[in-house]
Coordinates of C-alpha atoms (C1' of nucleotides) in Angstrom, one line a residue:
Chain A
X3 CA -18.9 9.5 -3.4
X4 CA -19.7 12.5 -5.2
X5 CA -23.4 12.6 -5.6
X6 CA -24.8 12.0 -9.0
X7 CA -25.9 15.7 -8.6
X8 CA -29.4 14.8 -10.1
X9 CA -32.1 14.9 -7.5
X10 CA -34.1 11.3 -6.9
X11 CA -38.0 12.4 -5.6
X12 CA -38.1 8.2 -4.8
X13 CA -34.9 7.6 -3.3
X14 CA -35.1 7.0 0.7
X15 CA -32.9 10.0 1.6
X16 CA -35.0 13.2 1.3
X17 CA -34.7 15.6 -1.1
X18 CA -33.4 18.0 0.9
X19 CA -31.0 15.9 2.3
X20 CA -29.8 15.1 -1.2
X21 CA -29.5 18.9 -1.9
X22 CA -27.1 19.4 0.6
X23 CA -25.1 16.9 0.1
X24 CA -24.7 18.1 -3.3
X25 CA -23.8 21.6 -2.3
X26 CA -21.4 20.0 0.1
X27 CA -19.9 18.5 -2.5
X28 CA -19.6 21.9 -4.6
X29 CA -18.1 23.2 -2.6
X30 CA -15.2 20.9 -1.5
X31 CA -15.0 20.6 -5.0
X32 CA -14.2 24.6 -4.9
X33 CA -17.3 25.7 -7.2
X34 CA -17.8 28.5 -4.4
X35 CA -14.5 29.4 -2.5
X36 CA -15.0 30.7 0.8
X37 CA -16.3 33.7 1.5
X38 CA -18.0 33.5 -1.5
X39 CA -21.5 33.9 -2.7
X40 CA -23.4 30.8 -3.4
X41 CA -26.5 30.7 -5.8
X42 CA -29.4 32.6 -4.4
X43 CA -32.7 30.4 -3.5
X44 CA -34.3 31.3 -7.0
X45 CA -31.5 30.2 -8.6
X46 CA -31.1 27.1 -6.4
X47 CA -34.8 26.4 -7.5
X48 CA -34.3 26.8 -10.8
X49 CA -31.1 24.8 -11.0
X50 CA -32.8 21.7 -9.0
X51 CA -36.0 21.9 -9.7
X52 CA -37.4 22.0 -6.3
X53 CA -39.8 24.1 -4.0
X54 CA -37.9 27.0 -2.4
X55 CA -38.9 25.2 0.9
X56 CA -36.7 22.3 -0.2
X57 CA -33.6 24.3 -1.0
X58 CA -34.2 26.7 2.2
X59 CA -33.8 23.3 4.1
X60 CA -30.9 21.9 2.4
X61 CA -29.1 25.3 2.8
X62 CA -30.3 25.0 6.8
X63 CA -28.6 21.9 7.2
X64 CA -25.3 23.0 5.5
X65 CA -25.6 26.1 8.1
X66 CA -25.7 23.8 10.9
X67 CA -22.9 22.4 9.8
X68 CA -20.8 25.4 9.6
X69 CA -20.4 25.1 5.9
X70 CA -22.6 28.2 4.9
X71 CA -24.0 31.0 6.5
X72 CA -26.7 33.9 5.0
X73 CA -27.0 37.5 5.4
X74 CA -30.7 39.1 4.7
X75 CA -31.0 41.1 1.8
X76 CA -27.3 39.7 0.6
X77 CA -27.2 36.3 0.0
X78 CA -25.9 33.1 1.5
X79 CA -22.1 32.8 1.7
X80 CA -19.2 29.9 2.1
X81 CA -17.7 29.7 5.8
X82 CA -14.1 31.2 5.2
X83 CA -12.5 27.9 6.9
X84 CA -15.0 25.7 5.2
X85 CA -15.8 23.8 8.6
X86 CA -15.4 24.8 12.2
X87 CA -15.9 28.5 12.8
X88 CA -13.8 29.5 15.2
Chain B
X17 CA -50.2 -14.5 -11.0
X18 CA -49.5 -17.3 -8.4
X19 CA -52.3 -18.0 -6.3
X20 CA -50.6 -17.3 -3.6
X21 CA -50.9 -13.4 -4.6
X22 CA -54.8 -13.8 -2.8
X23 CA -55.3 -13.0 0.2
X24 CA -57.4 -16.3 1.9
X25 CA -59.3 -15.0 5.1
X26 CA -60.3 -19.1 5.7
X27 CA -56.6 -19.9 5.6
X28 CA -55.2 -21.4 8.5
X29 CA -51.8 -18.9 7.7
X30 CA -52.3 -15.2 9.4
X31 CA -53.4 -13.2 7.0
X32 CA -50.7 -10.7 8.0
X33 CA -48.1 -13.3 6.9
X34 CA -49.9 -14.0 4.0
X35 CA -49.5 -10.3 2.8
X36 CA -45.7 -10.2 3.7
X37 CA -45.4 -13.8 1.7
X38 CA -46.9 -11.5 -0.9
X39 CA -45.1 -8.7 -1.1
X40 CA -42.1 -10.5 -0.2
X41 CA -42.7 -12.3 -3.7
X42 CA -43.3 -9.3 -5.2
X43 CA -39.7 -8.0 -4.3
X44 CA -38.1 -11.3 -5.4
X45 CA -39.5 -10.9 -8.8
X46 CA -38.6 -7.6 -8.8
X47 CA -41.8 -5.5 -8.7
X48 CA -39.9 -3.3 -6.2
X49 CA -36.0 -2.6 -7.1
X50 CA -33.4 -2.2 -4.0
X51 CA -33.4 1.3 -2.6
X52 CA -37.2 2.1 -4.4
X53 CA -40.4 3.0 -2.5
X54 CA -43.4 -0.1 -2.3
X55 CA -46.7 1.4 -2.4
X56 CA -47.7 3.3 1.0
X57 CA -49.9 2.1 3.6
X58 CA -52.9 3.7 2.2
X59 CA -52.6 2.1 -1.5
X60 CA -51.7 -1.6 0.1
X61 CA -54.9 -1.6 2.3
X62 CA -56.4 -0.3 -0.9
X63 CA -54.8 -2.8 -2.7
X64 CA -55.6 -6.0 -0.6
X65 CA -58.6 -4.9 1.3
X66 CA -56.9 -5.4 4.5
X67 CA -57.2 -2.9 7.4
X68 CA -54.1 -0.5 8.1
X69 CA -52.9 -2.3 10.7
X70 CA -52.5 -5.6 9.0
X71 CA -51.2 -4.1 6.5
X72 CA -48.7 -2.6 8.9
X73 CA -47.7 -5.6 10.4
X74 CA -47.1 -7.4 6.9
X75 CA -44.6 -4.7 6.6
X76 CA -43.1 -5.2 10.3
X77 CA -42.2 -8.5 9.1
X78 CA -40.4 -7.9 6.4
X79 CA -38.6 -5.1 8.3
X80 CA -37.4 -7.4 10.6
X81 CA -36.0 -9.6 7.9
X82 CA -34.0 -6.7 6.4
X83 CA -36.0 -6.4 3.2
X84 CA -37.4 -3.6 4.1
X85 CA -36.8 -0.1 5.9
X86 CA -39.2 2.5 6.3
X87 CA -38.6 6.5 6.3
X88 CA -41.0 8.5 8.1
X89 CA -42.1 10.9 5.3
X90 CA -40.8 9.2 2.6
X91 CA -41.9 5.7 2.4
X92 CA -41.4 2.5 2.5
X93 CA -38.4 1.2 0.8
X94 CA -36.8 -1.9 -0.3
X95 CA -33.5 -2.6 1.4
X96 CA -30.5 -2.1 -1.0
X97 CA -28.5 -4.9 -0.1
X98 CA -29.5 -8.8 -1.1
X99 CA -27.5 -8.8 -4.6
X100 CA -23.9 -7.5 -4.1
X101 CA -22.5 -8.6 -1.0
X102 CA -20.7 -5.0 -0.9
Chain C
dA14 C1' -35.1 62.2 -2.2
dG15 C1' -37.4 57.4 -4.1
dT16 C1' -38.3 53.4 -7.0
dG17 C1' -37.6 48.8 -8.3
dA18 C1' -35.1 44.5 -8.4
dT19 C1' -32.9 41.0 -5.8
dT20 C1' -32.4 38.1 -1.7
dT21 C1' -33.3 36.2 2.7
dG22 C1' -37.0 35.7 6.3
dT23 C1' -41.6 34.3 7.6
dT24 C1' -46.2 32.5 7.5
dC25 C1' -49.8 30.4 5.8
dG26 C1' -52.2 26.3 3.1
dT27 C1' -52.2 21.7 0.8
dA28 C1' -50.7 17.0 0.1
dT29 C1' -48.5 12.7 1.2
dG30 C1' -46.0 9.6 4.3
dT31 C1' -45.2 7.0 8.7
dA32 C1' -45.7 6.8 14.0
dT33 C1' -48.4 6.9 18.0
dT34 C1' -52.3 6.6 21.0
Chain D
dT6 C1' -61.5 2.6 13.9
dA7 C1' -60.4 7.2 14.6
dA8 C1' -57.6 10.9 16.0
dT9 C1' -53.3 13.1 16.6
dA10 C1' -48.5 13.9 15.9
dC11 C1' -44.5 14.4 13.2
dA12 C1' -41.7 14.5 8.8
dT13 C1' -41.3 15.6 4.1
dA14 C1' -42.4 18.4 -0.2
dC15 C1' -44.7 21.9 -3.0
dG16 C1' -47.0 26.5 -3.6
dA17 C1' -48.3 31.1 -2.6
dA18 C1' -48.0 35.4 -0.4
dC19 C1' -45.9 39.0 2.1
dA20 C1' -42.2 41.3 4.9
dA21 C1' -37.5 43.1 5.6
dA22 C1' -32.7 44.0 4.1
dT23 C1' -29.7 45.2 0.5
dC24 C1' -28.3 47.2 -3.7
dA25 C1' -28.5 49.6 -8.2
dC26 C1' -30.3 53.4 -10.6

DNA sequence: AGTGATTTGTTCGTATGTATT
DNA sequence: TAATACATACGAACAAATCAC
């Protein structure tokens, strides 16, 4: 299932949720390859058309998960395994 | 439309269980496609003139019959399945 | 040196939902 | 009936880190 990648404001799952699972998609699709640089929140905002809020969340979730991870002042990058970090 | 979309405080039916024959209606006619948000708490008390809880309990109804699901800050949604069997 | 642009980090406020007491 | 809590979403503002010039 690869996400219509077109946010829904009335479907059940929240937005945020949606987001992510769209990045997550990305980027087993290999948009960003790891160790890469993902969009910034601005562009993220721009590209979605959601609060920065909103994609700050998504991009939290996708952290969690051990998919992403940000540096301050640099960006937010792609996990270089793409899952578990060791 | 029907009469029965009144809400009859002499009736000897609850008037909870009149609401959730209501809205229950509603969905079967298709007011409310699977996987979209009803109206929220606020606009069906609004709506009906019932208090919250009622209201609340209409809903509890048709939760427990799997028409419904709820989302804490989302909604209220209609439950996706019904029409394909998969 | 320093200045400004970019990017993430943080903290407020507002609004709308359901959940609970 | 009312109050409170929690979750979601948007908006605005400011700070801090980084980078380019």
């Amino acid at each position: 299932m690869d996400a219509d990648a077109v946010i829904d404001h009335e479907a059940p799952t929240p937005v945020y949720a949606q987001l992510a699972a769209i990045l997550r998609a990305r980027i087993e699709r290999g948009d960003w390859q790891p160790g890469r640089r993902i969009m910034s929140e601005a562009q993220l905002v721009q590209a979605y058309g959601l609060a920065r809020e909103t994609t700050r969340k998504a991009v939290r979730v996708l952290i969690e998960e051990g998919v992403l991870f940000t540096v301050p002042g640099r960006g937010t990058f792609v996990t270089d395994d793409g899952e578990t970090a060791e």
